[in-house]
mmCIF file of C-alpha atoms in Angstrom:
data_model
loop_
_atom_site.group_PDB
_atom_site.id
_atom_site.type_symbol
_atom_site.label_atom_id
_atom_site.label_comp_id
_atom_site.label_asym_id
_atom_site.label_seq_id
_atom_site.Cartn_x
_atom_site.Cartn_y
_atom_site.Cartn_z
ATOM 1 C CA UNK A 25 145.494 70.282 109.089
ATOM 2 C CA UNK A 26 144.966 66.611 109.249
ATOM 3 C CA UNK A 27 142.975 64.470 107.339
ATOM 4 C CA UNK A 28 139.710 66.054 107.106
ATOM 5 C CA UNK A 29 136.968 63.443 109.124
ATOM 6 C CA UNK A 30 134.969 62.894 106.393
ATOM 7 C CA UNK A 31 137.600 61.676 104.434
ATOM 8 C CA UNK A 32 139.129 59.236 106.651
ATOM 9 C CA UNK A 33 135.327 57.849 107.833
ATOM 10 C CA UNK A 34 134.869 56.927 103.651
ATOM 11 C CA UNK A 35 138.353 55.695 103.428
ATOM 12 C CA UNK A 36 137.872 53.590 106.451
ATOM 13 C CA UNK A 37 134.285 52.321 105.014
ATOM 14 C CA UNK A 38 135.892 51.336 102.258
ATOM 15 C CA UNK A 39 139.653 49.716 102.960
ATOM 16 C CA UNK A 40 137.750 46.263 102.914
ATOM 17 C CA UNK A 41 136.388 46.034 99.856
ATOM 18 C CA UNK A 42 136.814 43.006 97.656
ATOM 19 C CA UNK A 43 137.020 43.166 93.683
ATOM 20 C CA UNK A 44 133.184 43.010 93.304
ATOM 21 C CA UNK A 45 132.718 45.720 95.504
ATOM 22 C CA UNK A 46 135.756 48.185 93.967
ATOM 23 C CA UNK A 47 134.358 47.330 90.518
ATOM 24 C CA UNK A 48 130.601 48.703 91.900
ATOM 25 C CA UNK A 49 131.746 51.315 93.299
ATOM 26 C CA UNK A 50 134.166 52.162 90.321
ATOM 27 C CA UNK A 51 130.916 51.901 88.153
ATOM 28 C CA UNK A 52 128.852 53.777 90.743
ATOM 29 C CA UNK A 53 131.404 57.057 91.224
ATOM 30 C CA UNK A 54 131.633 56.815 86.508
ATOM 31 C CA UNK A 55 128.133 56.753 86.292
ATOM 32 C CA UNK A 56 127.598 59.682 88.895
ATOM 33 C CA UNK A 57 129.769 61.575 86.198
ATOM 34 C CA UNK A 58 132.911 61.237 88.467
ATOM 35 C CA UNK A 59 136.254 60.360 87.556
ATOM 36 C CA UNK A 60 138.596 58.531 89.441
ATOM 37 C CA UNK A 61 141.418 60.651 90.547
ATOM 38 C CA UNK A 62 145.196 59.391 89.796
ATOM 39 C CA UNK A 63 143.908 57.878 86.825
ATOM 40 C CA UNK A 64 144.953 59.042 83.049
ATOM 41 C CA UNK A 65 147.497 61.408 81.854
ATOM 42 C CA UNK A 66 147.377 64.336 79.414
ATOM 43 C CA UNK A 67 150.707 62.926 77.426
ATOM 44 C CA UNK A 68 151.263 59.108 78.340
ATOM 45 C CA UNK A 69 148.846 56.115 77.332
ATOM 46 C CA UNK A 70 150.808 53.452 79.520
ATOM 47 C CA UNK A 71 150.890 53.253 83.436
ATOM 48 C CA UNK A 72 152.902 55.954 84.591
ATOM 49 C CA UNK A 73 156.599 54.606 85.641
ATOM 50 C CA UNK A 74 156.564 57.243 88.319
ATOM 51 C CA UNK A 75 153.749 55.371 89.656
ATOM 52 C CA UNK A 76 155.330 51.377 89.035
ATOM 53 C CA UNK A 77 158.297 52.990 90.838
ATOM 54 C CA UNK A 78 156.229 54.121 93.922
ATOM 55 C CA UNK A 79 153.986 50.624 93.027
ATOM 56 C CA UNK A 80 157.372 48.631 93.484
ATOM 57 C CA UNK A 81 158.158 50.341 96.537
ATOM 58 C CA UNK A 82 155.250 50.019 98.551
ATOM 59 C CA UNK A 83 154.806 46.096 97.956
ATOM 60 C CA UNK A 84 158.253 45.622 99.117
ATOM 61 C CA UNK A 85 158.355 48.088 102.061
ATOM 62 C CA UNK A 86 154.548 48.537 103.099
ATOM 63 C CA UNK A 87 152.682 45.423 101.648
ATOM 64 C CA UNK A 88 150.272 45.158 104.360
ATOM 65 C CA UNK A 89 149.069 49.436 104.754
ATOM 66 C CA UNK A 90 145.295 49.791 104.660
ATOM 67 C CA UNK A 91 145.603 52.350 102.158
ATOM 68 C CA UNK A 92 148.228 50.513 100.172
ATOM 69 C CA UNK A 93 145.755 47.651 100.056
ATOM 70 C CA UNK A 94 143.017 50.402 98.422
ATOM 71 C CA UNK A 95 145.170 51.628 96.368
ATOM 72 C CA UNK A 96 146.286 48.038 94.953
ATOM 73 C CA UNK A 97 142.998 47.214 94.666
ATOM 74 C CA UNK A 98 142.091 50.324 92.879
ATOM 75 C CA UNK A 99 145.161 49.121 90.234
ATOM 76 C CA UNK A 100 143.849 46.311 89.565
ATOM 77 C CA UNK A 101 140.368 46.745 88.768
ATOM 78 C CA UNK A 102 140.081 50.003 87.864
ATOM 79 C CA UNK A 103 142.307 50.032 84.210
ATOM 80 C CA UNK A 104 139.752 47.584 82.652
ATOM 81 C CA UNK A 105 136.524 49.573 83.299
ATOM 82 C CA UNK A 106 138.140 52.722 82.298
ATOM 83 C CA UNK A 107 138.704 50.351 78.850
ATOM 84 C CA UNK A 108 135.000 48.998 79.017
ATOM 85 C CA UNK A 109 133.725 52.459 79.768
ATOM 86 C CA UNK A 110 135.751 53.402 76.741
ATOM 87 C CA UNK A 111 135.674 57.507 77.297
ATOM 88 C CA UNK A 112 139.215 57.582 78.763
ATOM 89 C CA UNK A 113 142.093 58.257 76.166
ATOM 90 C CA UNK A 114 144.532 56.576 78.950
ATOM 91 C CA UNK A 115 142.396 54.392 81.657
ATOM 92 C CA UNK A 116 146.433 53.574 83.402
ATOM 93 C CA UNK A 117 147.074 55.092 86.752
ATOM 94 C CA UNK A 118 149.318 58.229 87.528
ATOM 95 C CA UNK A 119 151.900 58.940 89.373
ATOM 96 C CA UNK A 120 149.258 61.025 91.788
ATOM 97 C CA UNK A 121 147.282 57.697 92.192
ATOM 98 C CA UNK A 122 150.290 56.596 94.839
ATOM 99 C CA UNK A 123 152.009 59.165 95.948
ATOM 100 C CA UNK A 124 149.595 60.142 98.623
ATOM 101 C CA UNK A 125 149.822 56.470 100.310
ATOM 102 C CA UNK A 126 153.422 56.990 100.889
ATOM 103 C CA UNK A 127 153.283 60.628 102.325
ATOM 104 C CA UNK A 128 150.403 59.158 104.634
ATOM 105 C CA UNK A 129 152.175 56.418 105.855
ATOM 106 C CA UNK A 130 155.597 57.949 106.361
ATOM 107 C CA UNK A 131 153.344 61.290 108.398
ATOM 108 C CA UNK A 132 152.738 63.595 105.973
ATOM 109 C CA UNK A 133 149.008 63.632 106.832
ATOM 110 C CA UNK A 134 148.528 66.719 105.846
ATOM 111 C CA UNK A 135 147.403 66.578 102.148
ATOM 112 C CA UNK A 136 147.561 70.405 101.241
ATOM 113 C CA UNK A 137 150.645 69.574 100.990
ATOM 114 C CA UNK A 138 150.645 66.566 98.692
ATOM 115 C CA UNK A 139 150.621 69.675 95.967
ATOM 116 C CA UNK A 140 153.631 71.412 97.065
ATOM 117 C CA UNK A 141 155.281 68.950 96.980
ATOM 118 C CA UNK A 142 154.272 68.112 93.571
ATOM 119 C CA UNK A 143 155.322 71.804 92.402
ATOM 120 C CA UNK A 144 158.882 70.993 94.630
ATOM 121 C CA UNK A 145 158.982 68.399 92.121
ATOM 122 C CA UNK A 146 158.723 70.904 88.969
ATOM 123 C CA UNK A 147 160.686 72.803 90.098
ATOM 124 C CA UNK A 148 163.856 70.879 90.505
ATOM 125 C CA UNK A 149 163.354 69.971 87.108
ATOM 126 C CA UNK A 150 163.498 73.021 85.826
ATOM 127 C CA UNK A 151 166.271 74.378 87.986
ATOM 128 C CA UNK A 152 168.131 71.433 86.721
ATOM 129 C CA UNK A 153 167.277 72.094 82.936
ATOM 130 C CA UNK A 154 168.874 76.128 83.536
ATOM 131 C CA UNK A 155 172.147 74.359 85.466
ATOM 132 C CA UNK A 156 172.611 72.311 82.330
ATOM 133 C CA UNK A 157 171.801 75.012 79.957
ATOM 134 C CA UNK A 158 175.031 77.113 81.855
ATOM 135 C CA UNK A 159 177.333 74.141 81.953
ATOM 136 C CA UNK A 160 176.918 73.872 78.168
ATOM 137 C CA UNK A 161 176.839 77.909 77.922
ATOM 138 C CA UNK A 162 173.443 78.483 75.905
ATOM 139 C CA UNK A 163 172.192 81.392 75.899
ATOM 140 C CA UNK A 164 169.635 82.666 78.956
ATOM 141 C CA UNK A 165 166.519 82.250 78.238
ATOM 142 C CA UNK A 166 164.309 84.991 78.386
ATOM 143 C CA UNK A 167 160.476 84.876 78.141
ATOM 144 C CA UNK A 168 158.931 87.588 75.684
ATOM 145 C CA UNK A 169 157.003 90.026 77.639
ATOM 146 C CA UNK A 170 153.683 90.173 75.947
ATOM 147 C CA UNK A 171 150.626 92.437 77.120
ATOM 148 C CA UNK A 172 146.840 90.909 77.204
ATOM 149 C CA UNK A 173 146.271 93.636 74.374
ATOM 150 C CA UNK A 174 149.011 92.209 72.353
ATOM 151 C CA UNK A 175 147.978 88.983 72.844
ATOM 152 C CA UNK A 176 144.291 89.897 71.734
ATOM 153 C CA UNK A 177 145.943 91.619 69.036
ATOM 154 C CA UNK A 178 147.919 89.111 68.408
ATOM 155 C CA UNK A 179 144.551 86.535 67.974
ATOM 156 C CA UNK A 180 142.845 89.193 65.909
ATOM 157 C CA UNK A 181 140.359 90.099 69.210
ATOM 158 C CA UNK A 182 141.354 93.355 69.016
ATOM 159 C CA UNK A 183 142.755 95.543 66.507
#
């Protein structure tokens, strides 16, 4: 499916904006007890180099995208009222704040799939981690098969 309408209408009302108007509307989407997706991380508290990578690539390959522009924009004024606001542990973008600009422009436009490919991702890692666990000949690893009564068990739920 492609970009649902009402999507693309709001992201088309709002590619112009100037730093006033990202900073209201930053404000705006907070106070309406938002957040601002691609922004914060459950383990860093810097920007995400995942994201500088993508960052890096898009000024030098696709400076002038509309969404690229929203995006930057987003960057740059986003960070300090995430500080000001003071209820985000890490106010730095993610590597999910860029990721989709690249997909888009490159016609991956549908953005179900912005997930898979995110799981892809994971999973490469982890088939990576097992490869180097046989080339050094650990042991496999086996997860313990536990039961939801054992488990309750287990947290003293159930005896």
């Amino acid at each position: 499916m492609a970009l649902d309408e009402g999507v693309w209408e709001f992201f088309k009302e709002h590619l112009g904006y100037n730093d006033e108007e990202m900073k209201k509307f930053v404000w705006d989407t907070l106070s309406g007890g938002q957040v601002i997706p691609g922004f914060g991380h459950a383990v860093l508290r810097k920007t995400d180099p995942r994201y500088m990578a993508q960052r890096e690539f898009c000024l030098k390959h696709l400076p002038d995208d509309p969404l690229f522009k929203y995006v930057d924009l987003i960057y740059k004024v986003t960070p300090p009222i995430l500080q000001e606001q003071g209820k985000a542990k890490n106010p730095w973008p993610n590597v999910d704040a860029q990721s989709g600009v690249i997909q888009w422009y490159y016609g991956l436009t549908e953005y179900e799939f912005y997930t898979v490919l995110f799981g892809i991702g994971r999973a490469l890692g982890v088939v990576s981690n097992i490869i180097w666990d046989r080339a050094l000949g650990y042991p496999i690893e086996r997860p313990k098969s536990i039961t939801t009564a054992m488990m309750e068990e287990i947290a003293g739920i159930k005896k």
